[in-house]
Amino acid sequence: MIHIGIYNEHKLMGTGLAAILEQVPDFDVLFCTENKDKLMVFAQNGNLNILVLAIHDTSVRTMNLIVRLSLINPKARLLVVSFDNSEETIIKIVKSKAKGVLGREASKKELIEAIYTLRNGFDYFTSSISQMVLNQYINKLETPENKNEGLDSLSERQIEVLRLWGKSYSNQEIADELFISVRTVDAHKNHIMQKLQLKSMVELVKFSIKNNIIEI
């Protein structure tokens, strides 16, 4: 059983999240609150596995709340649902103590998948959020001071694939643009990740944070 807590400043939205999660047999919603003081008390529950925070801004107060919650109960993994999908907001959240991030367009399936992923000890970012970070990663690598650290390890064709990847092209669209097969595109992506010593898009996100490649 996965024990979940929910915080949302807007009661109706929080109740909606709770209703979705309570439909999953493996999930046990311990609390759902819109009150910060109650949240700080409830979050100390030793049985809490996942804390879902639905936030509507990235003010200093909100970012501090995420940090405080991570300190109060380090065992509870934080999943942030952001109702502001701007790149600046998403990047701020990614760089906070949150272990998972969902945008407002996230589906019910992604919400459930995120909770299972976090419970299994892994971080979770939707593909659209990973794409934002990839775009920043590519832009940063292409600056003169960083060029030798990243792009120089890639072949000319791999750089072409990476740039199109960063523009949200699908594998088929990349294949059509470069006149290669989809299988070849997949191979290039795998080689890119290997050369950058990364195993997944999530690792790319974490690598970018660690090396200050993503900016706000």
PDB file of C-alpha atoms in Angstrom:
ATOM      1  CA  MET A   1       0.000   0.000   0.000  1.00  0.00           C
ATOM      2  CA  ILE A   2       1.305   3.459  -0.921  1.00  0.00           C
ATOM      3  CA  HIS A   3       0.388   6.116   1.640  1.00  0.00           C
ATOM      4  CA  ILE A   4      -0.211   9.537   0.078  1.00  0.00           C
ATOM      5  CA  GLY A   5      -0.781  13.074   1.339  1.00  0.00           C
ATOM      6  CA  ILE A   6      -2.183  15.929  -0.762  1.00  0.00           C
ATOM      7  CA  TYR A   7      -1.786  19.686  -0.409  1.00  0.00           C
ATOM      8  CA  ASN A   8      -3.583  22.222  -2.578  1.00  0.00           C
ATOM      9  CA  GLU A   9      -4.407  25.819  -1.702  1.00  0.00           C
ATOM     10  CA  HIS A  10      -7.687  25.372  -3.575  1.00  0.00           C
ATOM     11  CA  LYS A  11      -9.857  22.838  -1.752  1.00  0.00           C
ATOM     12  CA  LEU A  12     -11.885  21.817  -4.796  1.00  0.00           C
ATOM     13  CA  MET A  13      -8.775  20.892  -6.807  1.00  0.00           C
ATOM     14  CA  GLY A  14      -7.294  18.994  -3.884  1.00  0.00           C
ATOM     15  CA  THR A  15     -10.512  17.041  -3.492  1.00  0.00           C
ATOM     16  CA  GLY A  16     -10.379  16.221  -7.206  1.00  0.00           C
ATOM     17  CA  LEU A  17      -6.858  14.812  -6.892  1.00  0.00           C
ATOM     18  CA  ALA A  18      -7.900  12.758  -3.876  1.00  0.00           C
ATOM     19  CA  ALA A  19     -10.882  11.339  -5.767  1.00  0.00           C
ATOM     20  CA  ILE A  20      -8.606  10.193  -8.607  1.00  0.00           C
ATOM     21  CA  LEU A  21      -6.045   8.566  -6.319  1.00  0.00           C
ATOM     22  CA  GLU A  22      -8.591   6.861  -4.099  1.00  0.00           C
ATOM     23  CA  GLN A  23      -9.739   4.856  -7.124  1.00  0.00           C
ATOM     24  CA  VAL A  24      -6.395   3.028  -7.208  1.00  0.00           C
ATOM     25  CA  PRO A  25      -6.435  -0.068  -4.944  1.00  0.00           C
ATOM     26  CA  ASP A  26      -2.739   0.326  -4.030  1.00  0.00           C
ATOM     27  CA  PHE A  27      -3.183   3.936  -2.873  1.00  0.00           C
ATOM     28  CA  ASP A  28      -4.198   5.124   0.588  1.00  0.00           C
ATOM     29  CA  VAL A  29      -4.838   8.885   0.844  1.00  0.00           C
ATOM     30  CA  LEU A  30      -3.923   9.781   4.436  1.00  0.00           C
ATOM     31  CA  PHE A  31      -4.885  13.438   4.185  1.00  0.00           C
ATOM     32  CA  CYS A  32      -5.925  16.210   1.820  1.00  0.00           C
ATOM     33  CA  THR A  33      -5.558  19.770   3.068  1.00  0.00           C
ATOM     34  CA  GLU A  34      -5.407  23.368   1.852  1.00  0.00           C
ATOM     35  CA  ASN A  35      -4.044  24.610   5.186  1.00  0.00           C
ATOM     36  CA  LYS A  36      -0.251  25.069   5.413  1.00  0.00           C
ATOM     37  CA  ASP A  37      -0.158  24.743   9.213  1.00  0.00           C
ATOM     38  CA  LYS A  38      -2.030  21.439   9.091  1.00  0.00           C
ATOM     39  CA  LEU A  39       0.196  20.325   6.231  1.00  0.00           C
ATOM     40  CA  MET A  40       3.338  20.804   8.319  1.00  0.00           C
ATOM     41  CA  VAL A  41       1.829  18.589  11.033  1.00  0.00           C
ATOM     42  CA  PHE A  42       0.418  15.922   8.705  1.00  0.00           C
ATOM     43  CA  ALA A  43       3.684  15.731   6.748  1.00  0.00           C
ATOM     44  CA  GLN A  44       5.478  14.357   9.803  1.00  0.00           C
ATOM     45  CA  ASN A  45       3.485  11.119   9.590  1.00  0.00           C
ATOM     46  CA  GLY A  46       6.037   8.323   9.514  1.00  0.00           C
ATOM     47  CA  ASN A  47       3.826   6.221   7.238  1.00  0.00           C
ATOM     48  CA  LEU A  48       3.721   8.868   4.514  1.00  0.00           C
ATOM     49  CA  ASN A  49       5.340   7.677   1.268  1.00  0.00           C
ATOM     50  CA  ILE A  50       4.351  10.329  -1.283  1.00  0.00           C
ATOM     51  CA  LEU A  51       3.380  13.961  -0.737  1.00  0.00           C
ATOM     52  CA  VAL A  52       1.580  15.558  -3.679  1.00  0.00           C
ATOM     53  CA  LEU A  53       1.857  19.357  -3.746  1.00  0.00           C
ATOM     54  CA  ALA A  54      -0.373  21.211  -6.194  1.00  0.00           C
ATOM     55  CA  ILE A  55       1.149  24.678  -6.505  1.00  0.00           C
ATOM     56  CA  HIS A  56       0.043  27.772  -8.384  1.00  0.00           C
ATOM     57  CA  ASP A  57       3.174  29.948  -8.145  1.00  0.00           C
ATOM     58  CA  THR A  58       6.905  29.716  -7.489  1.00  0.00           C
ATOM     59  CA  SER A  59       7.202  32.492  -4.956  1.00  0.00           C
ATOM     60  CA  VAL A  60      10.009  32.316  -2.404  1.00  0.00           C
ATOM     61  CA  ARG A  61       7.418  31.192   0.131  1.00  0.00           C
ATOM     62  CA  THR A  62       6.334  28.272  -2.054  1.00  0.00           C
ATOM     63  CA  MET A  63       9.895  27.177  -2.810  1.00  0.00           C
ATOM     64  CA  ASN A  64      10.743  27.382   0.890  1.00  0.00           C
ATOM     65  CA  LEU A  65       7.714  25.213   1.627  1.00  0.00           C
ATOM     66  CA  ILE A  66       9.081  22.471  -0.626  1.00  0.00           C
ATOM     67  CA  VAL A  67      12.463  22.621   1.111  1.00  0.00           C
ATOM     68  CA  ARG A  68      10.896  22.604   4.594  1.00  0.00           C
ATOM     69  CA  LEU A  69       8.752  19.590   3.761  1.00  0.00           C
ATOM     70  CA  SER A  70      11.754  17.670   2.448  1.00  0.00           C
ATOM     71  CA  LEU A  71      13.540  18.322   5.754  1.00  0.00           C
ATOM     72  CA  ILE A  72      10.561  17.505   7.980  1.00  0.00           C
ATOM     73  CA  ASN A  73      10.108  14.064   6.449  1.00  0.00           C
ATOM     74  CA  PRO A  74      13.019  13.016   4.199  1.00  0.00           C
ATOM     75  CA  LYS A  75      11.430   9.604   3.603  1.00  0.00           C
ATOM     76  CA  ALA A  76       8.339  11.101   1.967  1.00  0.00           C
ATOM     77  CA  ARG A  77       9.039  11.810  -1.702  1.00  0.00           C
ATOM     78  CA  LEU A  78       7.642  15.070  -3.060  1.00  0.00           C
ATOM     79  CA  LEU A  79       5.605  15.167  -6.251  1.00  0.00           C
ATOM     80  CA  VAL A  80       4.808  18.692  -7.445  1.00  0.00           C
ATOM     81  CA  VAL A  81       1.878  19.395  -9.751  1.00  0.00           C
ATOM     82  CA  SER A  82       2.353  22.875 -11.216  1.00  0.00           C
ATOM     83  CA  PHE A  83      -0.542  24.870 -12.633  1.00  0.00           C
ATOM     84  CA  ASP A  84       1.937  27.321 -14.181  1.00  0.00           C
ATOM     85  CA  ASN A  85       3.586  25.649 -17.163  1.00  0.00           C
ATOM     86  CA  SER A  86       6.003  28.449 -18.026  1.00  0.00           C
ATOM     87  CA  GLU A  87       9.570  27.305 -18.571  1.00  0.00           C
ATOM     88  CA  GLU A  88      10.864  29.529 -15.758  1.00  0.00           C
ATOM     89  CA  THR A  89       8.413  28.017 -13.269  1.00  0.00           C
ATOM     90  CA  ILE A  90       9.043  24.411 -14.270  1.00  0.00           C
ATOM     91  CA  ILE A  91      12.828  24.836 -14.115  1.00  0.00           C
ATOM     92  CA  LYS A  92      12.573  26.361 -10.632  1.00  0.00           C
ATOM     93  CA  ILE A  93      10.587  23.363  -9.444  1.00  0.00           C
ATOM     94  CA  VAL A  94      12.973  20.907 -11.090  1.00  0.00           C
ATOM     95  CA  LYS A  95      15.845  22.589  -9.232  1.00  0.00           C
ATOM     96  CA  SER A  96      14.007  22.386  -5.907  1.00  0.00           C
ATOM     97  CA  LYS A  97      13.868  19.352  -3.622  1.00  0.00           C
ATOM     98  CA  ALA A  98      10.953  17.819  -5.546  1.00  0.00           C
ATOM     99  CA  LYS A  99      11.528  14.262  -6.761  1.00  0.00           C
ATOM    100  CA  GLY A 100       8.813  14.420  -9.386  1.00  0.00           C
ATOM    101  CA  VAL A 101       7.179  17.167 -11.444  1.00  0.00           C
ATOM    102  CA  LEU A 102       3.931  17.177 -13.416  1.00  0.00           C
ATOM    103  CA  GLY A 103       2.556  20.035 -15.496  1.00  0.00           C
ATOM    104  CA  ARG A 104      -1.095  21.033 -15.459  1.00  0.00           C
ATOM    105  CA  GLU A 105      -1.659  19.084 -18.692  1.00  0.00           C
ATOM    106  CA  ALA A 106      -0.618  15.801 -17.042  1.00  0.00           C
ATOM    107  CA  SER A 107      -3.067  12.951 -17.489  1.00  0.00           C
ATOM    108  CA  LYS A 108      -4.535  10.714 -14.794  1.00  0.00           C
ATOM    109  CA  LYS A 109      -2.288   7.950 -16.124  1.00  0.00           C
ATOM    110  CA  GLU A 110       0.837  10.111 -15.701  1.00  0.00           C
ATOM    111  CA  LEU A 111      -0.177  11.066 -12.151  1.00  0.00           C
ATOM    112  CA  ILE A 112      -0.540   7.418 -11.163  1.00  0.00           C
ATOM    113  CA  GLU A 113       2.646   6.451 -13.018  1.00  0.00           C
ATOM    114  CA  ALA A 114       4.557   9.230 -11.233  1.00  0.00           C
ATOM    115  CA  ILE A 115       3.480   7.974  -7.806  1.00  0.00           C
ATOM    116  CA  TYR A 116       4.506   4.387  -8.566  1.00  0.00           C
ATOM    117  CA  THR A 117       7.833   5.608  -9.983  1.00  0.00           C
ATOM    118  CA  LEU A 118       8.620   7.729  -6.918  1.00  0.00           C
ATOM    119  CA  ARG A 119       7.618   4.909  -4.569  1.00  0.00           C
ATOM    120  CA  ASN A 120      10.104   2.648  -6.360  1.00  0.00           C
ATOM    121  CA  GLY A 121      12.886   5.113  -5.581  1.00  0.00           C
ATOM    122  CA  PHE A 122      13.192   6.861  -8.936  1.00  0.00           C
ATOM    123  CA  ASP A 123      12.574  10.476  -9.943  1.00  0.00           C
ATOM    124  CA  TYR A 124       9.802  11.316 -12.396  1.00  0.00           C
ATOM    125  CA  PHE A 125       9.480  14.045 -15.018  1.00  0.00           C
ATOM    126  CA  THR A 126       6.950  14.096 -17.843  1.00  0.00           C
ATOM    127  CA  SER A 127       8.304  14.069 -21.385  1.00  0.00           C
ATOM    128  CA  SER A 128       7.342  17.730 -21.914  1.00  0.00           C
ATOM    129  CA  ILE A 129       9.332  18.790 -18.849  1.00  0.00           C
ATOM    130  CA  SER A 130      12.306  16.653 -19.864  1.00  0.00           C
ATOM    131  CA  GLN A 131      12.087  18.334 -23.269  1.00  0.00           C
ATOM    132  CA  MET A 132      12.319  21.787 -21.666  1.00  0.00           C
ATOM    133  CA  VAL A 133      15.505  20.749 -19.900  1.00  0.00           C
ATOM    134  CA  LEU A 134      16.898  19.182 -23.064  1.00  0.00           C
ATOM    135  CA  ASN A 135      16.359  22.461 -24.926  1.00  0.00           C
ATOM    136  CA  GLN A 136      18.243  24.390 -22.243  1.00  0.00           C
ATOM    137  CA  TYR A 137      20.941  21.715 -22.206  1.00  0.00           C
ATOM    138  CA  ILE A 138      21.542  22.055 -25.943  1.00  0.00           C
ATOM    139  CA  ASN A 139      21.524  25.863 -25.834  1.00  0.00           C
ATOM    140  CA  LYS A 140      24.005  25.844 -22.960  1.00  0.00           C
ATOM    141  CA  LEU A 141      26.327  23.368 -24.689  1.00  0.00           C
ATOM    142  CA  GLU A 142      26.398  25.550 -27.778  1.00  0.00           C
ATOM    143  CA  THR A 143      27.799  28.561 -25.914  1.00  0.00           C
ATOM    144  CA  PRO A 144      31.548  29.117 -26.539  1.00  0.00           C
ATOM    145  CA  GLU A 145      32.596  28.455 -22.932  1.00  0.00           C
ATOM    146  CA  ASN A 146      30.886  25.037 -22.852  1.00  0.00           C
ATOM    147  CA  LYS A 147      31.306  23.813 -26.412  1.00  0.00           C
ATOM    148  CA  ASN A 148      34.356  21.652 -25.753  1.00  0.00           C
ATOM    149  CA  GLU A 149      32.699  20.029 -22.722  1.00  0.00           C
ATOM    150  CA  GLY A 150      29.769  18.477 -24.562  1.00  0.00           C
ATOM    151  CA  LEU A 151      29.230  18.825 -28.286  1.00  0.00           C
ATOM    152  CA  ASP A 152      32.837  18.090 -29.250  1.00  0.00           C
ATOM    153  CA  SER A 153      32.382  14.501 -28.057  1.00  0.00           C
ATOM    154  CA  LEU A 154      29.549  13.986 -30.555  1.00  0.00           C
ATOM    155  CA  SER A 155      29.712  13.371 -34.292  1.00  0.00           C
ATOM    156  CA  GLU A 156      28.278  15.888 -36.738  1.00  0.00           C
ATOM    157  CA  ARG A 157      25.263  13.648 -37.385  1.00  0.00           C
ATOM    158  CA  GLN A 158      24.670  13.139 -33.656  1.00  0.00           C
ATOM    159  CA  ILE A 159      24.680  16.907 -33.164  1.00  0.00           C
ATOM    160  CA  GLU A 160      22.074  17.234 -35.924  1.00  0.00           C
ATOM    161  CA  VAL A 161      19.913  14.604 -34.195  1.00  0.00           C
ATOM    162  CA  LEU A 162      20.375  16.296 -30.823  1.00  0.00           C
ATOM    163  CA  ARG A 163      19.317  19.697 -32.160  1.00  0.00           C
ATOM    164  CA  LEU A 164      16.161  18.292 -33.755  1.00  0.00           C
ATOM    165  CA  TRP A 165      15.477  16.297 -30.602  1.00  0.00           C
ATOM    166  CA  GLY A 166      15.702  19.544 -28.681  1.00  0.00           C
ATOM    167  CA  LYS A 167      13.112  21.084 -31.011  1.00  0.00           C
ATOM    168  CA  SER A 168      10.635  18.347 -29.983  1.00  0.00           C
ATOM    169  CA  TYR A 169      10.858  16.489 -33.302  1.00  0.00           C
ATOM    170  CA  SER A 170       9.604  12.903 -33.117  1.00  0.00           C
ATOM    171  CA  ASN A 171      11.883  10.052 -34.225  1.00  0.00           C
ATOM    172  CA  GLN A 172       9.955   9.837 -37.502  1.00  0.00           C
ATOM    173  CA  GLU A 173      10.280  13.582 -38.108  1.00  0.00           C
ATOM    174  CA  ILE A 174      14.025  13.459 -37.399  1.00  0.00           C
ATOM    175  CA  ALA A 175      14.362  10.517 -39.790  1.00  0.00           C
ATOM    176  CA  ASP A 176      12.482  12.382 -42.529  1.00  0.00           C
ATOM    177  CA  GLU A 177      14.515  15.562 -42.007  1.00  0.00           C
ATOM    178  CA  LEU A 178      17.884  13.778 -42.159  1.00  0.00           C
ATOM    179  CA  PHE A 179      16.893  11.100 -44.706  1.00  0.00           C
ATOM    180  CA  ILE A 180      17.728   8.232 -42.374  1.00  0.00           C
ATOM    181  CA  SER A 181      15.686   5.415 -40.824  1.00  0.00           C
ATOM    182  CA  VAL A 182      13.853   5.632 -37.504  1.00  0.00           C
ATOM    183  CA  ARG A 183      16.071   2.811 -36.250  1.00  0.00           C
ATOM    184  CA  THR A 184      19.147   4.901 -37.057  1.00  0.00           C
ATOM    185  CA  VAL A 185      17.666   7.861 -35.166  1.00  0.00           C
ATOM    186  CA  ASP A 186      17.152   5.613 -32.147  1.00  0.00           C
ATOM    187  CA  ALA A 187      20.748   4.405 -32.403  1.00  0.00           C
ATOM    188  CA  HIS A 188      22.050   7.983 -32.567  1.00  0.00           C
ATOM    189  CA  LYS A 189      20.030   8.927 -29.465  1.00  0.00           C
ATOM    190  CA  ASN A 190      21.462   5.958 -27.576  1.00  0.00           C
ATOM    191  CA  HIS A 191      25.009   6.901 -28.607  1.00  0.00           C
ATOM    192  CA  ILE A 192      24.413  10.513 -27.549  1.00  0.00           C
ATOM    193  CA  MET A 193      23.305   9.403 -24.086  1.00  0.00           C
ATOM    194  CA  GLN A 194      26.267   7.014 -23.841  1.00  0.00           C
ATOM    195  CA  LYS A 195      28.793   9.686 -24.810  1.00  0.00           C
ATOM    196  CA  LEU A 196      27.283  12.051 -22.244  1.00  0.00           C
ATOM    197  CA  GLN A 197      27.331   9.097 -19.797  1.00  0.00           C
ATOM    198  CA  LEU A 198      23.593   9.305 -19.162  1.00  0.00           C
ATOM    199  CA  LYS A 199      21.085   6.442 -19.072  1.00  0.00           C
ATOM    200  CA  SER A 200      17.753   8.234 -19.393  1.00  0.00           C
ATOM    201  CA  MET A 201      16.030  11.574 -19.882  1.00  0.00           C
ATOM    202  CA  VAL A 202      15.595  11.740 -16.114  1.00  0.00           C
ATOM    203  CA  GLU A 203      19.373  11.429 -15.711  1.00  0.00           C
ATOM    204  CA  LEU A 204      19.769  14.203 -18.277  1.00  0.00           C
ATOM    205  CA  VAL A 205      17.540  16.405 -16.127  1.00  0.00           C
ATOM    206  CA  LYS A 206      19.500  15.570 -12.965  1.00  0.00           C
ATOM    207  CA  PHE A 207      22.848  15.984 -14.778  1.00  0.00           C
ATOM    208  CA  SER A 208      21.758  19.411 -16.025  1.00  0.00           C
ATOM    209  CA  ILE A 209      20.775  20.498 -12.520  1.00  0.00           C
ATOM    210  CA  LYS A 210      23.999  19.221 -10.957  1.00  0.00           C
ATOM    211  CA  ASN A 211      26.176  20.953 -13.537  1.00  0.00           C
ATOM    212  CA  ASN A 212      24.141  24.182 -13.595  1.00  0.00           C
ATOM    213  CA  ILE A 213      23.357  23.685 -17.262  1.00  0.00           C
ATOM    214  CA  ILE A 214      19.728  24.687 -16.819  1.00  0.00           C
ATOM    215  CA  GLU A 215      19.201  28.298 -15.870  1.00  0.00           C
ATOM    216  CA  ILE A 216      16.373  30.373 -14.423  1.00  0.00           C
TER     217      ILE A 216
END
